Amino acid sequence: MDRIVVQGGTKLSGVIPIAGAKNACLTLMPATLLSEEPLTLTNAPRLSDIRTMSELLSSLGAEVSSLNDGKVIAMSSHNADNHMAHYDIVRKMRASNLVLGPLLARHGQAEVSLPGGCAIGARPMDLHIHALEAMGAEIELRDGYLHAIARGGLKGAIHELRFASVGATENVVMAATLAKGTTVLKNAAREPEIVDLVKCLRAMGAQISGEGTSTIEIQGVDRLHGATHPVVTDRIELGTYMLAPAITGGEVELLGGRRDLVASFCDKLEEAGISVEDTPNGLKVKRANGVVKAVDVVTEPFPGFPTDLQAQVMALMCTAEGTSVLEEKIFENRFMHAPELTRMGAQIDVHGGTATVTGVERLRGAPVMATDLRASVSLILAGLAAEGETVVSRVYHLDRGYERVEDKLGACGAKIERIREDG
Ligand code: UD1
């Protein structure tokens, strides 16, 4: 298994291009199942999670090809006649559950393995199930699989989610595009990835309004057609690389960065004393001199502070001046990076969903282990700021969500390399 080795202490300066969003791409890809005509995605990120979704769609009978060095994904579901998503693929990635809505809409039935828990929490699917049941599906759990059937097809419904789940919103919106009648989804998630999904579905002929607000209305149509759609910028990759010059000092421009995608995160950076500037091509982040001030963070659904940037901001707070309180409100077990950061000299107390971080003058390099995707990149950020060498192992987590991390940071002067190991 590969490891990433970082020699800390270098200020970063340069330019980092931000890729298309992993989480948007993972919901746009299953949308291909809704049409017999081709769907092409441009600005796709090159990540192992995307390859897993390609594998899943292929197993359902779709044709998926990767063009232009992986930046373009061309899909056709003309012959996609299988409605069973097997455990062998689904267990690798929770986002596999995003085929449930499209399969039900297309075939009137679906068998999708339950993804199971993952390192950051139990992550059940009750919200997806209740919403699809409101649309006329009968769903039962047998042998680890959700067996869903919509006799006579899905029907539009008015449904309110108990919590604004991103995945449940995406499944319902996709399913409702081909349902009979109108669906009104209340307390819908408002994340930019959902707005992007709706743009793509609309380009395919769907009738949807209200995306980006907490009520989305979908009028079912008989069929969707083909389309080409550019994947929105990855706001989590953007936020992660914005933290690199913040933690090391220096100045980095993030190409393709947009403030509206990370507004609450920018507010926190600015409160901490980091400058964020709009440029013609993106955003520029600078920590010229001065110290980083401790700030408190509460993770919330969009437009609140994203849970997917909590681990990375914790790395910054480890060397900030003062004490910060980080409250995790989305996932119950998302502080597994804390003990690893502590091994680098950080002072962190975790009680339930709250971590109290007291800044130290300097972190020290250490061998550390990645426990999940965002935790792994927080350890790399900490390593960039630490004195000496940090070796991050289990970087397969990192490769799920960050393309060429060592090249992007290396181009800005970071001393970072990947040690490849087989087996
Ligand atoms: C998506 C993102 C993930 C991000 C998360 C929250 C993708 C592929 N992944 O995950 O990176 O961290 O949004 O922004 O887009 N819940 C239930 N029942 C359900 C569904 C969810 O209780 O049926 C709970 C979850 O356990 C969690 C919370 O709701 O505590 C948020 O989950 P959700 O918004 O559904 O996240 P995902 O779509 O899985």
PDB file of N, CA and C in Angstrom, residues 347-421:
ATOM      1  N   GLN A 347      -2.712  19.344  20.660  1.00  0.00           N
ATOM      2  CA  GLN A 347      -3.443  19.207  21.933  1.00  0.00           C
ATOM      3  C   GLN A 347      -4.932  19.237  21.632  1.00  0.00           C
ATOM      4  N   ILE A 348      -5.539  18.064  21.673  1.00  0.00           N
ATOM      5  CA  ILE A 348      -6.959  17.955  21.298  1.00  0.00           C
ATOM      6  C   ILE A 348      -7.690  17.106  22.335  1.00  0.00           C
ATOM      7  N   ASP A 349      -8.824  17.619  22.799  1.00  0.00           N
ATOM      8  CA  ASP A 349      -9.693  16.856  23.711  1.00  0.00           C
ATOM      9  C   ASP A 349     -10.993  16.593  22.995  1.00  0.00           C
ATOM     10  N   VAL A 350     -11.366  15.334  22.879  1.00  0.00           N
ATOM     11  CA  VAL A 350     -12.636  15.025  22.209  1.00  0.00           C
ATOM     12  C   VAL A 350     -13.646  14.540  23.243  1.00  0.00           C
ATOM     13  N   HIS A 351     -14.819  15.156  23.258  1.00  0.00           N
ATOM     14  CA  HIS A 351     -15.923  14.694  24.109  1.00  0.00           C
ATOM     15  C   HIS A 351     -17.148  14.614  23.238  1.00  0.00           C
ATOM     16  N   GLY A 352     -17.596  13.408  22.953  1.00  0.00           N
ATOM     17  CA  GLY A 352     -18.767  13.231  22.082  1.00  0.00           C
ATOM     18  C   GLY A 352     -18.520  13.900  20.744  1.00  0.00           C
ATOM     19  N   GLY A 353     -19.424  14.790  20.356  1.00  0.00           N
ATOM     20  CA  GLY A 353     -19.311  15.431  19.048  1.00  0.00           C
ATOM     21  C   GLY A 353     -18.520  16.730  19.074  1.00  0.00           C
ATOM     22  N   THR A 354     -17.762  16.972  20.156  1.00  0.00           N
ATOM     23  CA  THR A 354     -17.031  18.237  20.259  1.00  0.00           C
ATOM     24  C   THR A 354     -15.541  17.994  20.476  1.00  0.00           C
ATOM     25  N   ALA A 355     -14.734  18.694  19.711  1.00  0.00           N
ATOM     26  CA  ALA A 355     -13.276  18.613  19.899  1.00  0.00           C
ATOM     27  C   ALA A 355     -12.772  19.997  20.303  1.00  0.00           C
ATOM     28  N   THR A 356     -12.002  20.044  21.361  1.00  0.00           N
ATOM     29  CA  THR A 356     -11.411  21.310  21.788  1.00  0.00           C
ATOM     30  C   THR A 356      -9.926  21.247  21.455  1.00  0.00           C
ATOM     31  N   VAL A 357      -9.491  22.198  20.643  1.00  0.00           N
ATOM     32  CA  VAL A 357      -8.115  22.177  20.149  1.00  0.00           C
ATOM     33  C   VAL A 357      -7.374  23.390  20.707  1.00  0.00           C
ATOM     34  N   THR A 358      -6.297  23.139  21.404  1.00  0.00           N
ATOM     35  CA  THR A 358      -5.481  24.240  21.896  1.00  0.00           C
ATOM     36  C   THR A 358      -4.234  24.308  21.019  1.00  0.00           C
ATOM     37  N   GLY A 359      -4.040  25.441  20.381  1.00  0.00           N
ATOM     38  CA  GLY A 359      -2.932  25.566  19.435  1.00  0.00           C
ATOM     39  C   GLY A 359      -1.575  25.394  20.116  1.00  0.00           C
ATOM     40  N   VAL A 360      -0.665  24.741  19.413  1.00  0.00           N
ATOM     41  CA  VAL A 360       0.717  24.607  19.906  1.00  0.00           C
ATOM     42  C   VAL A 360       1.612  25.378  18.948  1.00  0.00           C
ATOM     43  N   GLU A 361       2.831  25.692  19.419  1.00  0.00           N
ATOM     44  CA  GLU A 361       3.712  26.498  18.573  1.00  0.00           C
ATOM     45  C   GLU A 361       4.103  25.738  17.305  1.00  0.00           C
ATOM     46  N   ARG A 362       4.355  24.443  17.472  1.00  0.00           N
ATOM     47  CA  ARG A 362       4.828  23.680  16.320  1.00  0.00           C
ATOM     48  C   ARG A 362       4.402  22.220  16.423  1.00  0.00           C
ATOM     49  N   LEU A 363       3.944  21.662  15.303  1.00  0.00           N
ATOM     50  CA  LEU A 363       3.697  20.216  15.255  1.00  0.00           C
ATOM     51  C   LEU A 363       5.007  19.539  14.881  1.00  0.00           C
ATOM     52  N   ARG A 364       5.131  18.265  15.231  1.00  0.00           N
ATOM     53  CA  ARG A 364       6.347  17.512  14.860  1.00  0.00           C
ATOM     54  C   ARG A 364       5.962  16.315  13.995  1.00  0.00           C
ATOM     55  N   GLY A 365       6.746  16.087  12.975  1.00  0.00           N
ATOM     56  CA  GLY A 365       6.471  14.989  12.052  1.00  0.00           C
ATOM     57  C   GLY A 365       6.432  13.652  12.780  1.00  0.00           C
ATOM     58  N   ALA A 366       5.632  12.720  12.271  1.00  0.00           N
ATOM     59  CA  ALA A 366       5.499  11.396  12.887  1.00  0.00           C
ATOM     60  C   ALA A 366       4.904  10.446  11.854  1.00  0.00           C
ATOM     61  N   PRO A 367       5.048   9.150  12.074  1.00  0.00           N
ATOM     62  CA  PRO A 367       4.301   8.213  11.230  1.00  0.00           C
ATOM     63  C   PRO A 367       2.834   8.226  11.661  1.00  0.00           C
ATOM     64  N   VAL A 368       1.924   8.412  10.749  1.00  0.00           N
ATOM     65  CA  VAL A 368       0.488   8.474  11.081  1.00  0.00           C
ATOM     66  C   VAL A 368      -0.302   7.646  10.076  1.00  0.00           C
ATOM     67  N   MET A 369      -1.536   7.375  10.436  1.00  0.00           N
ATOM     68  CA  MET A 369      -2.332   6.490   9.603  1.00  0.00           C
ATOM     69  C   MET A 369      -3.641   7.166   9.203  1.00  0.00           C
ATOM     70  N   ALA A 370      -3.965   7.104   7.923  1.00  0.00           N
ATOM     71  CA  ALA A 370      -5.223   7.683   7.450  1.00  0.00           C
ATOM     72  C   ALA A 370      -6.366   6.737   7.797  1.00  0.00           C
ATOM     73  N   THR A 371      -7.468   7.297   8.307  1.00  0.00           N
ATOM     74  CA  THR A 371      -8.600   6.459   8.693  1.00  0.00           C
ATOM     75  C   THR A 371      -9.789   6.643   7.764  1.00  0.00           C
ATOM     76  N   ASP A 372      -9.873   7.771   7.118  1.00  0.00           N
ATOM     77  CA  ASP A 372     -10.892   7.986   6.094  1.00  0.00           C
ATOM     78  C   ASP A 372     -10.387   9.078   5.160  1.00  0.00           C
ATOM     79  N   LEU A 373     -11.206   9.345   4.143  1.00  0.00           N
ATOM     80  CA  LEU A 373     -10.769  10.233   3.069  1.00  0.00           C
ATOM     81  C   LEU A 373     -10.311  11.617   3.558  1.00  0.00           C
ATOM     82  N   ARG A 374     -11.182  12.317   4.276  1.00  0.00           N
ATOM     83  CA  ARG A 374     -10.845  13.699   4.667  1.00  0.00           C
ATOM     84  C   ARG A 374      -9.821  13.703   5.791  1.00  0.00           C
ATOM     85  N   ALA A 375      -9.846  12.674   6.651  1.00  0.00           N
ATOM     86  CA  ALA A 375      -8.842  12.578   7.714  1.00  0.00           C
ATOM     87  C   ALA A 375      -7.455  12.463   7.099  1.00  0.00           C
ATOM     88  N   SER A 376      -7.340  11.702   6.006  1.00  0.00           N
ATOM     89  CA  SER A 376      -6.014  11.464   5.433  1.00  0.00           C
ATOM     90  C   SER A 376      -5.408  12.771   4.930  1.00  0.00           C
ATOM     91  N   VAL A 377      -6.224  13.627   4.325  1.00  0.00           N
ATOM     92  CA  VAL A 377      -5.654  14.862   3.789  1.00  0.00           C
ATOM     93  C   VAL A 377      -5.361  15.857   4.920  1.00  0.00           C
ATOM     94  N   SER A 378      -6.079  15.734   6.044  1.00  0.00           N
ATOM     95  CA  SER A 378      -5.778  16.622   7.179  1.00  0.00           C
ATOM     96  C   SER A 378      -4.396  16.278   7.734  1.00  0.00           C
ATOM     97  N   LEU A 379      -4.018  15.012   7.671  1.00  0.00           N
ATOM     98  CA  LEU A 379      -2.693  14.611   8.170  1.00  0.00           C
ATOM     99  C   LEU A 379      -1.598  15.134   7.233  1.00  0.00           C
ATOM    100  N   ILE A 380      -1.909  15.192   5.941  1.00  0.00           N
ATOM    101  CA  ILE A 380      -0.934  15.755   4.994  1.00  0.00           C
ATOM    102  C   ILE A 380      -0.771  17.246   5.254  1.00  0.00           C
ATOM    103  N   LEU A 381      -1.890  17.947   5.474  1.00  0.00           N
ATOM    104  CA  LEU A 381      -1.801  19.391   5.783  1.00  0.00           C
ATOM    105  C   LEU A 381      -0.971  19.608   7.049  1.00  0.00           C
ATOM    106  N   ALA A 382      -1.238  18.794   8.072  1.00  0.00           N
ATOM    107  CA  ALA A 382      -0.478  18.930   9.328  1.00  0.00           C
ATOM    108  C   ALA A 382       1.007  18.669   9.058  1.00  0.00           C
ATOM    109  N   GLY A 383       1.273  17.673   8.214  1.00  0.00           N
ATOM    110  CA  GLY A 383       2.666  17.336   7.881  1.00  0.00           C
ATOM    111  C   GLY A 383       3.387  18.481   7.187  1.00  0.00           C
ATOM    112  N   LEU A 384       2.652  19.250   6.370  1.00  0.00           N
ATOM    113  CA  LEU A 384       3.264  20.388   5.661  1.00  0.00           C
ATOM    114  C   LEU A 384       3.747  21.448   6.655  1.00  0.00           C
ATOM    115  N   ALA A 385       3.032  21.551   7.785  1.00  0.00           N
ATOM    116  CA  ALA A 385       3.363  22.586   8.774  1.00  0.00           C
ATOM    117  C   ALA A 385       4.336  22.071   9.828  1.00  0.00           C
ATOM    118  N   ALA A 386       4.486  20.749   9.921  1.00  0.00           N
ATOM    119  CA  ALA A 386       5.252  20.172  11.036  1.00  0.00           C
ATOM    120  C   ALA A 386       6.757  20.269  10.807  1.00  0.00           C
ATOM    121  N   GLU A 387       7.465  20.141  11.907  1.00  0.00           N
ATOM    122  CA  GLU A 387       8.934  20.092  11.824  1.00  0.00           C
ATOM    123  C   GLU A 387       9.310  18.645  11.535  1.00  0.00           C
ATOM    124  N   GLY A 388      10.124  18.418  10.517  1.00  0.00           N
ATOM    125  CA  GLY A 388      10.588  17.064  10.236  1.00  0.00           C
ATOM    126  C   GLY A 388       9.663  16.295   9.311  1.00  0.00           C
ATOM    127  N   GLU A 389       9.776  14.959   9.385  1.00  0.00           N
ATOM    128  CA  GLU A 389       9.140  14.091   8.390  1.00  0.00           C
ATOM    129  C   GLU A 389       7.850  13.454   8.915  1.00  0.00           C
ATOM    130  N   THR A 390       6.810  13.530   8.095  1.00  0.00           N
ATOM    131  CA  THR A 390       5.551  12.843   8.409  1.00  0.00           C
ATOM    132  C   THR A 390       5.320  11.783   7.342  1.00  0.00           C
ATOM    133  N   VAL A 391       5.014  10.575   7.787  1.00  0.00           N
ATOM    134  CA  VAL A 391       4.724   9.506   6.829  1.00  0.00           C
ATOM    135  C   VAL A 391       3.274   9.091   7.031  1.00  0.00           C
ATOM    136  N   VAL A 392       2.454   9.316   5.990  1.00  0.00           N
ATOM    137  CA  VAL A 392       1.031   8.978   6.085  1.00  0.00           C
ATOM    138  C   VAL A 392       0.817   7.650   5.374  1.00  0.00           C
ATOM    139  N   SER A 393       0.352   6.649   6.120  1.00  0.00           N
ATOM    140  CA  SER A 393       0.096   5.369   5.461  1.00  0.00           C
ATOM    141  C   SER A 393      -1.414   5.192   5.226  1.00  0.00           C
ATOM    142  N   ARG A 394      -1.754   4.121   4.527  1.00  0.00           N
ATOM    143  CA  ARG A 394      -3.141   3.834   4.094  1.00  0.00           C
ATOM    144  C   ARG A 394      -3.704   4.948   3.217  1.00  0.00           C
ATOM    145  N   VAL A 395      -2.902   5.408   2.256  1.00  0.00           N
ATOM    146  CA  VAL A 395      -3.372   6.543   1.446  1.00  0.00           C
ATOM    147  C   VAL A 395      -4.394   6.141   0.385  1.00  0.00           C
ATOM    148  N   TYR A 396      -4.803   4.859   0.369  1.00  0.00           N
ATOM    149  CA  TYR A 396      -5.875   4.512  -0.577  1.00  0.00           C
ATOM    150  C   TYR A 396      -7.136   5.314  -0.253  1.00  0.00           C
ATOM    151  N   HIS A 397      -7.306   5.700   1.008  1.00  0.00           N
ATOM    152  CA  HIS A 397      -8.435   6.576   1.355  1.00  0.00           C
ATOM    153  C   HIS A 397      -8.322   7.898   0.591  1.00  0.00           C
ATOM    154  N   LEU A 398      -7.101   8.435   0.568  1.00  0.00           N
ATOM    155  CA  LEU A 398      -6.841   9.726  -0.074  1.00  0.00           C
ATOM    156  C   LEU A 398      -7.153   9.649  -1.571  1.00  0.00           C
ATOM    157  N   ASP A 399      -6.747   8.546  -2.187  1.00  0.00           N
ATOM    158  CA  ASP A 399      -6.909   8.392  -3.634  1.00  0.00           C
ATOM    159  C   ASP A 399      -8.380   8.280  -4.040  1.00  0.00           C
ATOM    160  N   ARG A 400      -9.255   8.005  -3.071  1.00  0.00           N
ATOM    161  CA  ARG A 400     -10.695   7.992  -3.379  1.00  0.00           C
ATOM    162  C   ARG A 400     -11.173   9.396  -3.752  1.00  0.00           C
ATOM    163  N   GLY A 401     -10.526  10.440  -3.195  1.00  0.00           N
ATOM    164  CA  GLY A 401     -11.108  11.772  -3.347  1.00  0.00           C
ATOM    165  C   GLY A 401     -10.175  12.886  -3.791  1.00  0.00           C
ATOM    166  N   TYR A 402      -8.881  12.626  -3.894  1.00  0.00           N
ATOM    167  CA  TYR A 402      -7.949  13.690  -4.311  1.00  0.00           C
ATOM    168  C   TYR A 402      -7.087  13.172  -5.440  1.00  0.00           C
ATOM    169  N   GLU A 403      -7.118  13.864  -6.604  1.00  0.00           N
ATOM    170  CA  GLU A 403      -6.278  13.396  -7.711  1.00  0.00           C
ATOM    171  C   GLU A 403      -4.896  14.038  -7.607  1.00  0.00           C
ATOM    172  N   ARG A 404      -3.869  13.260  -7.728  1.00  0.00           N
ATOM    173  CA  ARG A 404      -2.471  13.705  -7.801  1.00  0.00           C
ATOM    174  C   ARG A 404      -2.131  14.730  -6.710  1.00  0.00           C
ATOM    175  N   VAL A 405      -2.437  14.390  -5.468  1.00  0.00           N
ATOM    176  CA  VAL A 405      -2.221  15.352  -4.381  1.00  0.00           C
ATOM    177  C   VAL A 405      -0.750  15.760  -4.283  1.00  0.00           C
ATOM    178  N   GLU A 406       0.136  14.789  -4.496  1.00  0.00           N
ATOM    179  CA  GLU A 406       1.564  15.103  -4.343  1.00  0.00           C
ATOM    180  C   GLU A 406       2.045  16.023  -5.472  1.00  0.00           C
ATOM    181  N   ASP A 407       1.451  15.882  -6.667  1.00  0.00           N
ATOM    182  CA  ASP A 407       1.840  16.767  -7.782  1.00  0.00           C
ATOM    183  C   ASP A 407       1.325  18.181  -7.548  1.00  0.00           C
ATOM    184  N   LYS A 408       0.062  18.274  -7.093  1.00  0.00           N
ATOM    185  CA  LYS A 408      -0.547  19.610  -6.915  1.00  0.00           C
ATOM    186  C   LYS A 408       0.180  20.382  -5.818  1.00  0.00           C
ATOM    187  N   LEU A 409       0.468  19.734  -4.698  1.00  0.00           N
ATOM    188  CA  LEU A 409       1.168  20.435  -3.609  1.00  0.00           C
ATOM    189  C   LEU A 409       2.647  20.623  -3.956  1.00  0.00           C
ATOM    190  N   GLY A 410       3.210  19.609  -4.617  1.00  0.00           N
ATOM    191  CA  GLY A 410       4.630  19.684  -5.010  1.00  0.00           C
ATOM    192  C   GLY A 410       4.893  20.870  -5.930  1.00  0.00           C
ATOM    193  N   ALA A 411       3.938  21.164  -6.815  1.00  0.00           N
ATOM    194  CA  ALA A 411       4.105  22.281  -7.760  1.00  0.00           C
ATOM    195  C   ALA A 411       4.153  23.622  -7.031  1.00  0.00           C
ATOM    196  N   CYS A 412       3.691  23.661  -5.801  1.00  0.00           N
ATOM    197  CA  CYS A 412       3.732  24.908  -5.014  1.00  0.00           C
ATOM    198  C   CYS A 412       4.898  24.901  -4.031  1.00  0.00           C
ATOM    199  N   GLY A 413       5.809  23.958  -4.207  1.00  0.00           N
ATOM    200  CA  GLY A 413       7.024  23.960  -3.386  1.00  0.00           C
ATOM    201  C   GLY A 413       7.000  23.003  -2.209  1.00  0.00           C
ATOM    202  N   ALA A 414       5.908  22.271  -2.021  1.00  0.00           N
ATOM    203  CA  ALA A 414       5.876  21.327  -0.886  1.00  0.00           C
ATOM    204  C   ALA A 414       6.856  20.184  -1.141  1.00  0.00           C
ATOM    205  N   LYS A 415       7.484  19.731  -0.068  1.00  0.00           N
ATOM    206  CA  LYS A 415       8.371  18.560  -0.199  1.00  0.00           C
ATOM    207  C   LYS A 415       7.529  17.338   0.139  1.00  0.00           C
ATOM    208  N   ILE A 416       7.011  16.736  -0.890  1.00  0.00           N
ATOM    209  CA  ILE A 416       6.052  15.635  -0.687  1.00  0.00           C
ATOM    210  C   ILE A 416       6.264  14.591  -1.762  1.00  0.00           C
ATOM    211  N   GLU A 417       6.310  13.322  -1.356  1.00  0.00           N
ATOM    212  CA  GLU A 417       6.418  12.275  -2.374  1.00  0.00           C
ATOM    213  C   GLU A 417       5.640  11.046  -1.982  1.00  0.00           C
ATOM    214  N   ARG A 418       5.287  10.296  -3.006  1.00  0.00           N
ATOM    215  CA  ARG A 418       4.549   9.050  -2.797  1.00  0.00           C
ATOM    216  C   ARG A 418       5.528   7.891  -2.883  1.00  0.00           C
ATOM    217  N   ILE A 419       5.481   7.037  -1.901  1.00  0.00           N
ATOM    218  CA  ILE A 419       6.289   5.820  -1.954  1.00  0.00           C
ATOM    219  C   ILE A 419       5.344   4.698  -2.373  1.00  0.00           C
ATOM    220  N   ARG A 420       5.581   4.156  -3.556  1.00  0.00           N
ATOM    221  CA  ARG A 420       4.679   3.117  -4.063  1.00  0.00           C
ATOM    222  C   ARG A 420       5.104   1.758  -3.538  1.00  0.00           C
ATOM    223  N   GLU A 421       4.137   1.027  -3.094  1.00  0.00           N
ATOM    224  CA  GLU A 421       4.419  -0.330  -2.626  1.00  0.00           C
ATOM    225  C   GLU A 421       3.347  -1.259  -3.151  1.00  0.00           C
TER     226      GLU A 421
END
